[in-house]
Each structure stands twice: as C-alpha cells, then as structure tokens.
Amino acid sequence: MRRPTEVDAENSIMDTTAEADFVVVSNRLPVDRSGDDEWRRSPGGLVAALEPMIQSTGGAWVGWPGQPGIEVEPFEFDGMRLVPVTLSTDDVELFYEGFSNDTIWPLYHDVISPPAYHREWWDAYVRVNERFARAAAAVAAPDATVWVHDYQLQLVPRLLRELRPDVVIGYFHHIPFPAYGIYAQLPWRTQVLEGLLGADVIGFQRVADAGNFARAVRRRLGFETKAGSIRVPTADGGVRTAIAKAYPISIDAAAYDELARRPDVQARAREIRESLGDPKTVLFGVDRLDYTKGIGHRLKAYGELLREHRLDVTDVTLVQVASPSRERVAAYMQLRDEIELTVGRINGDHDTVGHTAIRYLHHAYPREEMVALYLAADVMLVTALRDGMNLVAKEYVASRIDGWGVLVLSEFTGAADELTQAVRVNPHDIDGLKDAIVTAIDMPVTEQRRRMRALRRRVRDHDVADWSRSFLHDLTAVREARDSDGTDGTEDAEGTEDTRA
Ligand code: GDG
C-alpha cells in the first residue's frame, strides 16, 4: 500500500473513482469555479503545502466547491483528485454563515463579537459534517490516512472513525481554541469535544491552544490528559490515545522570496510609493475585513497620532487593504460601515490635496501585488485582537529580501510566539500602540536589519512544508504503532489504569 510519504512517479491517467491512501478534507476545495466546467486554483499556503503529497500518493481532496447547490462529480485538477461535497443554499446559510462563522468563529476568538447560538444552525452543522464524513469514508482506501481541517468540520473526526475505524485521522485547527471559561458557553460543548477526539492527532497553532483544549477535555469529559496525550475510552471498553499538540502553520517562504526578487514586482513596489507621493514612511495593513484583525484599533491609534501632530500627513501614509470577507454575515456588514466611517473621518480631517492619510482599498489583489505592497511598506501593522497564527506577518518577513522594514505585531497572534524580534503590541492599549508605531517609524536601519535577519531566519527554517511534514510525521507514527501491535490502536480496558480523572 502507498503511504503519503512514498513518491509514485507514475503519471498515469487518473481514475477519479479509485480509493485514496491519503485524503484531505476541508470546508473548501482548493479551487474556484470560473466557468461551467472550468476551475481555477484558489491561492493559499495550504494547497502549496499539501499538493505535492496528494500528487505523489494519488491522494484525494474532499471539500465544497464554493457555490451553493451545484452537484459536481469527482474530477482531476493538477494531478489531484477533487471530491466535491454539495452544500445547498440553506446549508450555506445555516452551517457556513451561521454556525461556523457566527457561532464558532466569534466564540473561539474570545467573543470579540457576540456569538449567536441557534439550534437550527447546530442541526445543519451536524448534517453537513455527516455529509463530509461520508464523502471521506467513501474515498479512503483501507488503512488510509485522512487529514481533516478546521473549525467548520469539528465533528468529522468522530463521525469518520465510526464509519471507518481502520483509517488514521488527523485534524488541524487553524483558529484559536479558547480558554474553558469561554468555551463553556457553547451549548454543544460536549459534542464538539467528542467530535474532535475522534482524531488520532489534533493539531493547534499554539501551545496555549492545545493546553486550552486538553483542559476542556478534562473539565467536561473527565479524561486523563498528560503532556499532550489524551486517553480516550472506546465504545468496546478499551482505551486509545489521542495527541493534542501545537504545530504552528507557516507559509511557502521560498515562493515569497522568489516573487520579491522579480524585477517587475520590485518596479511595481517603486511605482506604488511614487503613486502615494513618495512619503518618507509607508505604513501597511492587509487583512480580511474581519473584526478579529483589530483594524479599528489600528486606525484609532493612527488617527490620534495625526491629530496630536506626532505624525504628519506629508511624511506618512497608511495603506490599508481590507479584502472583502463573509459579506452576508451581519457583524461583517456592520464592521465595514464602522471602518469606512472612521477612514472617511481621518482622511477628511487630515488629507491635503496632494497627500492622503489612509489609502483604503476594499479589494482582493493578486499575490504579485501583495508582495509589491510588502516591499513598498516601511512598517507592517498586524494588530489582531486574536488570531490563530496570522500569515500576513510571515509573508511580510519572507518578502523583505532587502533585509529591512519593521513588523509591528500583536501579542494575541500565534505568530507572536515565533516572531519574537517584531515590535510587540497589545492592540487594546491605544497609547502603547501609538508609541510602538512611532518606535517602528523611527527605528535605526541597523536595528531594523538585525531584527529582520532573525525574523527571516525563523520563517525560512519553519515553512509550510516543514509544518505539514511534522504533522504527518506524527500521524505516520500512529499508523506504525498500530501496524506493529496489530491492533486498531486501542488497548483493552483490562490492565490499564482508570482513565477518568
Ligand atoms: C486563518 C486564521 C491562520 C488577504 N488579502 C489578500 C490576500 N490575503 C491572504 C494573505 C494571507 C491570507 O489571506 C490571510 O491569512 P491570515 O493568516 O492572515 O488570516 P485568516 O484568513 O484569518 O486565516 C489565521 C490561517 O487561517 C492559516 O492557518 O493564520 O490565524 O484566522 O495569506 O496574504 N491574498 C491575496 N490578495 C488579497 O487581497 N492574494
């Protein structure tokens, strides 16, 4: 049998109905529909990290094709087998926009926005998770490895284990896992923990997230947890071990480095600065327009610096890209109104005919343009109030092939655990944030270089391929342990200690 780590050089025509030894399951397939039968790759680090593995193992990717109601047969795309899961208009509204993005997302980001709890949304979440689990179970070969992704699919590990006890299951959680005091609000807190514990390896961004999860399991279910190992009682009276551990995600650092070296991208960076009137300092923020990203806090600090004349609009411009996101969810509509009102006020108060305080762009841009913007920015502002990792911080660092530029980074991002040479901020402390922005603008070039060198080394040495390798390494260890003791990974209850704490 082929394992995900073995390379199959054969380039035969793909049988899209065959079973797969390696299966990725995520809410979205890694493609967007661009025509009736045409698909375009959707950009993102996850595809870059997993594609080689899927291609080399003849693996499959199970996910929603991104449009409600469409039914599509499995198809091949760039050497990957894609298995579409259909979501109806109701599913999108209740499961995706509702439970995923208006219950779990705000709850897991420390209730920055109040989560809504609706039983109808939960029912849809269960129904759609069952559909994903069935699709994964149908495509997985005997003893396959299945890697499930993110908060939309927290019930899939358990559902899949019930359908297919032979497969090894990994789950990676891309967003924070909150402290128990917050998590405990969730009316379905027990079912969600049980869902996740169906996995053999449960990966989180930060050590703190894995700790919060283990504590929730102890408090809610009473299972014994020790150094990232959780002893989970099984239906037949045995016990198996699930691992809960941090695997900080990263980016394809080499791809950003390569783009930043391209002469056309560098020319574009110069052009961007010129079109801003060649200010002494370009500040830059790029985020999905999401209330977790602290865009309002950033604008408040910047607006006050201008008002107090600590910054001058003829010297400094803030470029803020706010890419459209979840536009049908009410909290996001409200956020957009608030941000745009604030931007309008600040610009109205401080712009001159020739200079603008904030160049606000509510668009998504191609990756080349993003890298040109990173190269044009003297100071990168990442002020998230809570963020699983924050890839933008890493992308900025990877793009700074010139070795300077300053990253201002919120301590509430996963990235802050790794990018310790950034200027660290608590975005709730507006005075502290203002001081940090001024420190970054005034930072001597030698210090910028010293810090950037360390930041770049970190991102280069821990890229997204490294991330997926270490996760899959732990999954492979589970498989090997099962193979070597010839069991399905569970121990008999007899002879094992009581697992209830
Ligand atoms: C979730 C977690 C975790 C944004 N605008 C444009 C654009 N982007 C790209 C960025 C970056 C990605 O989107 C955003 O990633 P983040 O990590 O910053 O944030 P989330 O979208 O919230 O991602 C997060 C991540 O999952 C991975 O595990 O880090 O904590 O919340 O890559 O560059 N890309 C392009 N044009 C845009 O306008 N091309």
PDB file of N, CA and C in Angstrom, residues 134-220:
ATOM      1  N   ARG A 134     -19.088  11.133   5.393  1.00  0.00           N
ATOM      2  CA  ARG A 134     -19.455  10.046   4.467  1.00  0.00           C
ATOM      3  C   ARG A 134     -18.636  10.118   3.186  1.00  0.00           C
ATOM      4  N   ALA A 135     -18.428  11.344   2.684  1.00  0.00           N
ATOM      5  CA  ALA A 135     -17.647  11.506   1.444  1.00  0.00           C
ATOM      6  C   ALA A 135     -16.207  11.057   1.667  1.00  0.00           C
ATOM      7  N   ALA A 136     -15.643  11.392   2.834  1.00  0.00           N
ATOM      8  CA  ALA A 136     -14.262  10.985   3.120  1.00  0.00           C
ATOM      9  C   ALA A 136     -14.190   9.465   3.276  1.00  0.00           C
ATOM     10  N   ALA A 137     -15.200   8.895   3.960  1.00  0.00           N
ATOM     11  CA  ALA A 137     -15.201   7.443   4.193  1.00  0.00           C
ATOM     12  C   ALA A 137     -15.293   6.694   2.861  1.00  0.00           C
ATOM     13  N   ALA A 138     -16.029   7.272   1.912  1.00  0.00           N
ATOM     14  CA  ALA A 138     -16.225   6.588   0.636  1.00  0.00           C
ATOM     15  C   ALA A 138     -14.959   6.590  -0.220  1.00  0.00           C
ATOM     16  N   VAL A 139     -14.145   7.609  -0.069  1.00  0.00           N
ATOM     17  CA  VAL A 139     -12.984   7.717  -0.964  1.00  0.00           C
ATOM     18  C   VAL A 139     -11.718   7.128  -0.331  1.00  0.00           C
ATOM     19  N   ALA A 140     -11.700   6.953   0.985  1.00  0.00           N
ATOM     20  CA  ALA A 140     -10.481   6.489   1.660  1.00  0.00           C
ATOM     21  C   ALA A 140     -10.264   4.981   1.428  1.00  0.00           C
ATOM     22  N   ALA A 141      -9.042   4.622   1.031  1.00  0.00           N
ATOM     23  CA  ALA A 141      -8.677   3.209   0.854  1.00  0.00           C
ATOM     24  C   ALA A 141      -8.553   2.553   2.242  1.00  0.00           C
ATOM     25  N   PRO A 142      -8.528   1.225   2.304  1.00  0.00           N
ATOM     26  CA  PRO A 142      -8.321   0.574   3.602  1.00  0.00           C
ATOM     27  C   PRO A 142      -7.036   1.098   4.249  1.00  0.00           C
ATOM     28  N   ASP A 143      -7.093   1.413   5.532  1.00  0.00           N
ATOM     29  CA  ASP A 143      -5.943   1.903   6.310  1.00  0.00           C
ATOM     30  C   ASP A 143      -5.401   3.246   5.823  1.00  0.00           C
ATOM     31  N   ALA A 144      -6.209   4.015   5.139  1.00  0.00           N
ATOM     32  CA  ALA A 144      -5.745   5.309   4.613  1.00  0.00           C
ATOM     33  C   ALA A 144      -5.430   6.284   5.749  1.00  0.00           C
ATOM     34  N   THR A 145      -4.766   7.381   5.372  1.00  0.00           N
ATOM     35  CA  THR A 145      -4.534   8.499   6.290  1.00  0.00           C
ATOM     36  C   THR A 145      -5.446   9.639   5.856  1.00  0.00           C
ATOM     37  N   VAL A 146      -6.230  10.175   6.781  1.00  0.00           N
ATOM     38  CA  VAL A 146      -7.164  11.255   6.442  1.00  0.00           C
ATOM     39  C   VAL A 146      -6.833  12.474   7.302  1.00  0.00           C
ATOM     40  N   TRP A 147      -6.675  13.624   6.642  1.00  0.00           N
ATOM     41  CA  TRP A 147      -6.322  14.849   7.382  1.00  0.00           C
ATOM     42  C   TRP A 147      -7.467  15.859   7.225  1.00  0.00           C
ATOM     43  N   VAL A 148      -8.176  16.106   8.322  1.00  0.00           N
ATOM     44  CA  VAL A 148      -9.339  16.995   8.334  1.00  0.00           C
ATOM     45  C   VAL A 148      -8.890  18.389   8.788  1.00  0.00           C
ATOM     46  N   HIS A 149      -9.447  19.437   8.159  1.00  0.00           N
ATOM     47  CA  HIS A 149      -9.047  20.794   8.505  1.00  0.00           C
ATOM     48  C   HIS A 149     -10.181  21.665   9.012  1.00  0.00           C
ATOM     49  N   ASP A 150      -9.951  22.229  10.155  1.00  0.00           N
ATOM     50  CA  ASP A 150     -10.575  23.445  10.657  1.00  0.00           C
ATOM     51  C   ASP A 150     -11.977  23.360  11.232  1.00  0.00           C
ATOM     52  N   TYR A 151     -12.363  24.531  11.779  1.00  0.00           N
ATOM     53  CA  TYR A 151     -13.478  24.632  12.711  1.00  0.00           C
ATOM     54  C   TYR A 151     -14.829  24.338  12.093  1.00  0.00           C
ATOM     55  N   GLN A 152     -14.911  24.353  10.763  1.00  0.00           N
ATOM     56  CA  GLN A 152     -16.198  24.016  10.134  1.00  0.00           C
ATOM     57  C   GLN A 152     -16.477  22.511  10.246  1.00  0.00           C
ATOM     58  N   LEU A 153     -15.441  21.715  10.514  1.00  0.00           N
ATOM     59  CA  LEU A 153     -15.571  20.254  10.432  1.00  0.00           C
ATOM     60  C   LEU A 153     -15.157  19.544  11.724  1.00  0.00           C
ATOM     61  N   GLN A 154     -15.490  20.142  12.862  1.00  0.00           N
ATOM     62  CA  GLN A 154     -15.006  19.575  14.124  1.00  0.00           C
ATOM     63  C   GLN A 154     -15.637  18.228  14.482  1.00  0.00           C
ATOM     64  N   LEU A 155     -16.782  17.910  13.856  1.00  0.00           N
ATOM     65  CA  LEU A 155     -17.422  16.633  14.183  1.00  0.00           C
ATOM     66  C   LEU A 155     -16.945  15.502  13.276  1.00  0.00           C
ATOM     67  N   VAL A 156     -16.261  15.880  12.187  1.00  0.00           N
ATOM     68  CA  VAL A 156     -15.880  14.867  11.189  1.00  0.00           C
ATOM     69  C   VAL A 156     -14.971  13.775  11.761  1.00  0.00           C
ATOM     70  N   PRO A 157     -13.962  14.112  12.604  1.00  0.00           N
ATOM     71  CA  PRO A 157     -13.088  13.021  13.072  1.00  0.00           C
ATOM     72  C   PRO A 157     -13.866  11.873  13.726  1.00  0.00           C
ATOM     73  N   ARG A 158     -14.782  12.195  14.611  1.00  0.00           N
ATOM     74  CA  ARG A 158     -15.516  11.118  15.279  1.00  0.00           C
ATOM     75  C   ARG A 158     -16.450  10.376  14.318  1.00  0.00           C
ATOM     76  N   LEU A 159     -17.150  11.158  13.485  1.00  0.00           N
ATOM     77  CA  LEU A 159     -18.091  10.532  12.546  1.00  0.00           C
ATOM     78  C   LEU A 159     -17.349   9.593  11.601  1.00  0.00           C
ATOM     79  N   LEU A 160     -16.169  10.046  11.174  1.00  0.00           N
ATOM     80  CA  LEU A 160     -15.374   9.235  10.250  1.00  0.00           C
ATOM     81  C   LEU A 160     -14.860   7.974  10.950  1.00  0.00           C
ATOM     82  N   ARG A 161     -14.434   8.123  12.202  1.00  0.00           N
ATOM     83  CA  ARG A 161     -13.937   6.951  12.944  1.00  0.00           C
ATOM     84  C   ARG A 161     -15.038   5.904  13.092  1.00  0.00           C
ATOM     85  N   GLU A 162     -16.293   6.375  13.299  1.00  0.00           N
ATOM     86  CA  GLU A 162     -17.394   5.424  13.426  1.00  0.00           C
ATOM     87  C   GLU A 162     -17.619   4.670  12.111  1.00  0.00           C
ATOM     88  N   LEU A 163     -17.479   5.416  10.993  1.00  0.00           N
ATOM     89  CA  LEU A 163     -17.699   4.775   9.693  1.00  0.00           C
ATOM     90  C   LEU A 163     -16.517   3.903   9.289  1.00  0.00           C
ATOM     91  N   ARG A 164     -15.302   4.393   9.644  1.00  0.00           N
ATOM     92  CA  ARG A 164     -14.091   3.720   9.149  1.00  0.00           C
ATOM     93  C   ARG A 164     -13.028   3.618  10.248  1.00  0.00           C
ATOM     94  N   PRO A 165     -13.186   2.646  11.154  1.00  0.00           N
ATOM     95  CA  PRO A 165     -12.218   2.531  12.258  1.00  0.00           C
ATOM     96  C   PRO A 165     -10.807   2.199  11.777  1.00  0.00           C
ATOM     97  N   ASP A 166     -10.662   1.783  10.534  1.00  0.00           N
ATOM     98  CA  ASP A 166      -9.322   1.392  10.048  1.00  0.00           C
ATOM     99  C   ASP A 166      -8.437   2.587   9.701  1.00  0.00           C
ATOM    100  N   VAL A 167      -9.016   3.762   9.424  1.00  0.00           N
ATOM    101  CA  VAL A 167      -8.182   4.864   8.931  1.00  0.00           C
ATOM    102  C   VAL A 167      -7.529   5.627  10.083  1.00  0.00           C
ATOM    103  N   VAL A 168      -6.380   6.238   9.772  1.00  0.00           N
ATOM    104  CA  VAL A 168      -5.708   7.099  10.750  1.00  0.00           C
ATOM    105  C   VAL A 168      -6.198   8.525  10.481  1.00  0.00           C
ATOM    106  N   ILE A 169      -6.610   9.227  11.545  1.00  0.00           N
ATOM    107  CA  ILE A 169      -7.258  10.525  11.347  1.00  0.00           C
ATOM    108  C   ILE A 169      -6.468  11.641  12.024  1.00  0.00           C
ATOM    109  N   GLY A 170      -6.139  12.675  11.241  1.00  0.00           N
ATOM    110  CA  GLY A 170      -5.541  13.885  11.803  1.00  0.00           C
ATOM    111  C   GLY A 170      -6.531  15.028  11.664  1.00  0.00           C
ATOM    112  N   TYR A 171      -6.459  15.972  12.594  1.00  0.00           N
ATOM    113  CA  TYR A 171      -7.303  17.179  12.498  1.00  0.00           C
ATOM    114  C   TYR A 171      -6.417  18.369  12.816  1.00  0.00           C
ATOM    115  N   PHE A 172      -6.486  19.413  11.988  1.00  0.00           N
ATOM    116  CA  PHE A 172      -5.752  20.639  12.327  1.00  0.00           C
ATOM    117  C   PHE A 172      -6.721  21.809  12.472  1.00  0.00           C
ATOM    118  N   HIS A 173      -6.541  22.524  13.579  1.00  0.00           N
ATOM    119  CA  HIS A 173      -7.437  23.617  13.948  1.00  0.00           C
ATOM    120  C   HIS A 173      -6.719  24.933  13.622  1.00  0.00           C
ATOM    121  N   HIS A 174      -7.197  25.673  12.628  1.00  0.00           N
ATOM    122  CA  HIS A 174      -6.457  26.864  12.163  1.00  0.00           C
ATOM    123  C   HIS A 174      -6.689  28.096  13.025  1.00  0.00           C
ATOM    124  N   ILE A 175      -7.717  28.069  13.849  1.00  0.00           N
ATOM    125  CA  ILE A 175      -8.048  29.268  14.639  1.00  0.00           C
ATOM    126  C   ILE A 175      -7.762  28.977  16.124  1.00  0.00           C
ATOM    127  N   PRO A 176      -7.865  29.969  16.999  1.00  0.00           N
ATOM    128  CA  PRO A 176      -7.561  29.688  18.401  1.00  0.00           C
ATOM    129  C   PRO A 176      -8.550  28.690  19.003  1.00  0.00           C
ATOM    130  N   PHE A 177      -8.109  28.033  20.074  1.00  0.00           N
ATOM    131  CA  PHE A 177      -9.054  27.279  20.903  1.00  0.00           C
ATOM    132  C   PHE A 177      -9.128  28.027  22.231  1.00  0.00           C
ATOM    133  N   PRO A 178     -10.321  28.506  22.617  1.00  0.00           N
ATOM    134  CA  PRO A 178     -10.401  29.443  23.750  1.00  0.00           C
ATOM    135  C   PRO A 178     -10.251  28.765  25.106  1.00  0.00           C
ATOM    136  N   ALA A 179     -10.051  29.588  26.109  1.00  0.00           N
ATOM    137  CA  ALA A 179      -9.999  29.113  27.494  1.00  0.00           C
ATOM    138  C   ALA A 179     -11.364  28.515  27.868  1.00  0.00           C
ATOM    139  N   TYR A 180     -11.354  27.593  28.824  1.00  0.00           N
ATOM    140  CA  TYR A 180     -12.584  26.869  29.144  1.00  0.00           C
ATOM    141  C   TYR A 180     -13.735  27.801  29.546  1.00  0.00           C
ATOM    142  N   GLY A 181     -13.423  28.851  30.286  1.00  0.00           N
ATOM    143  CA  GLY A 181     -14.470  29.781  30.735  1.00  0.00           C
ATOM    144  C   GLY A 181     -15.263  30.358  29.574  1.00  0.00           C
ATOM    145  N   ILE A 182     -14.636  30.488  28.439  1.00  0.00           N
ATOM    146  CA  ILE A 182     -15.326  30.985  27.246  1.00  0.00           C
ATOM    147  C   ILE A 182     -15.947  29.808  26.485  1.00  0.00           C
ATOM    148  N   TYR A 183     -15.147  28.769  26.298  1.00  0.00           N
ATOM    149  CA  TYR A 183     -15.631  27.607  25.535  1.00  0.00           C
ATOM    150  C   TYR A 183     -16.924  27.051  26.143  1.00  0.00           C
ATOM    151  N   ALA A 184     -16.994  27.119  27.476  1.00  0.00           N
ATOM    152  CA  ALA A 184     -18.114  26.512  28.188  1.00  0.00           C
ATOM    153  C   ALA A 184     -19.462  27.127  27.816  1.00  0.00           C
ATOM    154  N   GLN A 185     -19.447  28.312  27.185  1.00  0.00           N
ATOM    155  CA  GLN A 185     -20.717  28.901  26.732  1.00  0.00           C
ATOM    156  C   GLN A 185     -21.430  28.022  25.700  1.00  0.00           C
ATOM    157  N   LEU A 186     -20.664  27.307  24.925  1.00  0.00           N
ATOM    158  CA  LEU A 186     -21.231  26.601  23.767  1.00  0.00           C
ATOM    159  C   LEU A 186     -22.232  25.542  24.218  1.00  0.00           C
ATOM    160  N   PRO A 187     -23.490  25.673  23.813  1.00  0.00           N
ATOM    161  CA  PRO A 187     -24.487  24.685  24.256  1.00  0.00           C
ATOM    162  C   PRO A 187     -24.116  23.251  23.843  1.00  0.00           C
ATOM    163  N   TRP A 188     -23.309  23.111  22.786  1.00  0.00           N
ATOM    164  CA  TRP A 188     -22.958  21.775  22.284  1.00  0.00           C
ATOM    165  C   TRP A 188     -21.492  21.461  22.572  1.00  0.00           C
ATOM    166  N   ARG A 189     -20.995  21.988  23.715  1.00  0.00           N
ATOM    167  CA  ARG A 189     -19.564  21.881  24.052  1.00  0.00           C
ATOM    168  C   ARG A 189     -19.109  20.428  24.187  1.00  0.00           C
ATOM    169  N   THR A 190     -19.989  19.544  24.686  1.00  0.00           N
ATOM    170  CA  THR A 190     -19.579  18.146  24.853  1.00  0.00           C
ATOM    171  C   THR A 190     -19.460  17.459  23.497  1.00  0.00           C
ATOM    172  N   GLN A 191     -20.459  17.670  22.649  1.00  0.00           N
ATOM    173  CA  GLN A 191     -20.448  17.010  21.347  1.00  0.00           C
ATOM    174  C   GLN A 191     -19.245  17.450  20.512  1.00  0.00           C
ATOM    175  N   VAL A 192     -18.890  18.730  20.607  1.00  0.00           N
ATOM    176  CA  VAL A 192     -17.762  19.215  19.789  1.00  0.00           C
ATOM    177  C   VAL A 192     -16.451  18.582  20.280  1.00  0.00           C
ATOM    178  N   LEU A 193     -16.267  18.502  21.593  1.00  0.00           N
ATOM    179  CA  LEU A 193     -15.045  17.858  22.113  1.00  0.00           C
ATOM    180  C   LEU A 193     -15.001  16.389  21.673  1.00  0.00           C
ATOM    181  N   GLU A 194     -16.133  15.720  21.777  1.00  0.00           N
ATOM    182  CA  GLU A 194     -16.166  14.301  21.370  1.00  0.00           C
ATOM    183  C   GLU A 194     -15.876  14.161  19.880  1.00  0.00           C
ATOM    184  N   GLY A 195     -16.376  15.131  19.110  1.00  0.00           N
ATOM    185  CA  GLY A 195     -16.121  15.116  17.666  1.00  0.00           C
ATOM    186  C   GLY A 195     -14.625  15.190  17.389  1.00  0.00           C
ATOM    187  N   LEU A 196     -13.949  16.144  18.019  1.00  0.00           N
ATOM    188  CA  LEU A 196     -12.517  16.344  17.786  1.00  0.00           C
ATOM    189  C   LEU A 196     -11.708  15.142  18.266  1.00  0.00           C
ATOM    190  N   LEU A 197     -12.143  14.551  19.383  1.00  0.00           N
ATOM    191  CA  LEU A 197     -11.373  13.436  19.947  1.00  0.00           C
ATOM    192  C   LEU A 197     -11.445  12.168  19.097  1.00  0.00           C
ATOM    193  N   GLY A 198     -12.240  12.207  18.044  1.00  0.00           N
ATOM    194  CA  GLY A 198     -12.219  11.096  17.092  1.00  0.00           C
ATOM    195  C   GLY A 198     -10.898  11.020  16.348  1.00  0.00           C
ATOM    196  N   ALA A 199     -10.127  12.113  16.354  1.00  0.00           N
ATOM    197  CA  ALA A 199      -8.846  12.129  15.628  1.00  0.00           C
ATOM    198  C   ALA A 199      -7.750  11.471  16.464  1.00  0.00           C
ATOM    199  N   ASP A 200      -6.741  10.942  15.782  1.00  0.00           N
ATOM    200  CA  ASP A 200      -5.563  10.401  16.469  1.00  0.00           C
ATOM    201  C   ASP A 200      -4.617  11.530  16.857  1.00  0.00           C
ATOM    202  N   VAL A 201      -4.487  12.527  15.964  1.00  0.00           N
ATOM    203  CA  VAL A 201      -3.640  13.685  16.246  1.00  0.00           C
ATOM    204  C   VAL A 201      -4.488  14.936  16.040  1.00  0.00           C
ATOM    205  N   ILE A 202      -4.563  15.790  17.063  1.00  0.00           N
ATOM    206  CA  ILE A 202      -5.340  17.026  16.982  1.00  0.00           C
ATOM    207  C   ILE A 202      -4.333  18.169  17.080  1.00  0.00           C
ATOM    208  N   GLY A 203      -4.156  18.885  15.969  1.00  0.00           N
ATOM    209  CA  GLY A 203      -3.113  19.909  15.907  1.00  0.00           C
ATOM    210  C   GLY A 203      -3.685  21.301  16.129  1.00  0.00           C
ATOM    211  N   PHE A 204      -2.914  22.133  16.843  1.00  0.00           N
ATOM    212  CA  PHE A 204      -3.305  23.521  17.107  1.00  0.00           C
ATOM    213  C   PHE A 204      -2.158  24.440  16.689  1.00  0.00           C
ATOM    214  N   GLN A 205      -2.471  25.747  16.605  1.00  0.00           N
ATOM    215  CA  GLN A 205      -1.443  26.701  16.218  1.00  0.00           C
ATOM    216  C   GLN A 205      -0.439  26.942  17.352  1.00  0.00           C
ATOM    217  N   ARG A 206      -0.953  27.109  18.571  1.00  0.00           N
ATOM    218  CA  ARG A 206      -0.079  27.484  19.684  1.00  0.00           C
ATOM    219  C   ARG A 206      -0.164  26.440  20.796  1.00  0.00           C
ATOM    220  N   VAL A 207       0.884  26.415  21.588  1.00  0.00           N
ATOM    221  CA  VAL A 207       0.897  25.545  22.763  1.00  0.00           C
ATOM    222  C   VAL A 207      -0.300  25.880  23.659  1.00  0.00           C
ATOM    223  N   ALA A 208      -0.621  27.185  23.761  1.00  0.00           N
ATOM    224  CA  ALA A 208      -1.733  27.604  24.623  1.00  0.00           C
ATOM    225  C   ALA A 208      -3.067  27.042  24.122  1.00  0.00           C
ATOM    226  N   ASP A 209      -3.237  26.943  22.810  1.00  0.00           N
ATOM    227  CA  ASP A 209      -4.491  26.386  22.266  1.00  0.00           C
ATOM    228  C   ASP A 209      -4.617  24.905  22.633  1.00  0.00           C
ATOM    229  N   ALA A 210      -3.513  24.172  22.455  1.00  0.00           N
ATOM    230  CA  ALA A 210      -3.526  22.737  22.784  1.00  0.00           C
ATOM    231  C   ALA A 210      -3.825  22.570  24.278  1.00  0.00           C
ATOM    232  N   GLY A 211      -3.266  23.455  25.096  1.00  0.00           N
ATOM    233  CA  GLY A 211      -3.500  23.407  26.548  1.00  0.00           C
ATOM    234  C   GLY A 211      -4.959  23.684  26.867  1.00  0.00           C
ATOM    235  N   ASN A 212      -5.545  24.693  26.221  1.00  0.00           N
ATOM    236  CA  ASN A 212      -6.965  25.012  26.452  1.00  0.00           C
ATOM    237  C   ASN A 212      -7.855  23.823  26.079  1.00  0.00           C
ATOM    238  N   PHE A 213      -7.496  23.165  24.983  1.00  0.00           N
ATOM    239  CA  PHE A 213      -8.291  22.007  24.547  1.00  0.00           C
ATOM    240  C   PHE A 213      -8.198  20.880  25.577  1.00  0.00           C
ATOM    241  N   ALA A 214      -6.975  20.589  26.006  1.00  0.00           N
ATOM    242  CA  ALA A 214      -6.786  19.488  26.964  1.00  0.00           C
ATOM    243  C   ALA A 214      -7.537  19.792  28.264  1.00  0.00           C
ATOM    244  N   ARG A 215      -7.504  21.057  28.679  1.00  0.00           N
ATOM    245  CA  ARG A 215      -8.217  21.429  29.910  1.00  0.00           C
ATOM    246  C   ARG A 215      -9.733  21.255  29.732  1.00  0.00           C
ATOM    247  N   ALA A 216     -10.239  21.642  28.565  1.00  0.00           N
ATOM    248  CA  ALA A 216     -11.678  21.488  28.302  1.00  0.00           C
ATOM    249  C   ALA A 216     -12.053  20.006  28.347  1.00  0.00           C
ATOM    250  N   VAL A 217     -11.194  19.155  27.795  1.00  0.00           N
ATOM    251  CA  VAL A 217     -11.465  17.715  27.796  1.00  0.00           C
ATOM    252  C   VAL A 217     -11.488  17.183  29.233  1.00  0.00           C
ATOM    253  N   ARG A 218     -10.529  17.643  30.030  1.00  0.00           N
ATOM    254  CA  ARG A 218     -10.501  17.196  31.443  1.00  0.00           C
ATOM    255  C   ARG A 218     -11.738  17.654  32.182  1.00  0.00           C
ATOM    256  N   ARG A 219     -12.064  18.961  32.024  1.00  0.00           N
ATOM    257  CA  ARG A 219     -13.181  19.523  32.775  1.00  0.00           C
ATOM    258  C   ARG A 219     -14.521  18.935  32.341  1.00  0.00           C
ATOM    259  N   ARG A 220     -14.708  18.775  31.042  1.00  0.00           N
ATOM    260  CA  ARG A 220     -16.004  18.373  30.511  1.00  0.00           C
ATOM    261  C   ARG A 220     -16.199  16.872  30.516  1.00  0.00           C
TER     262      ARG A 220
END
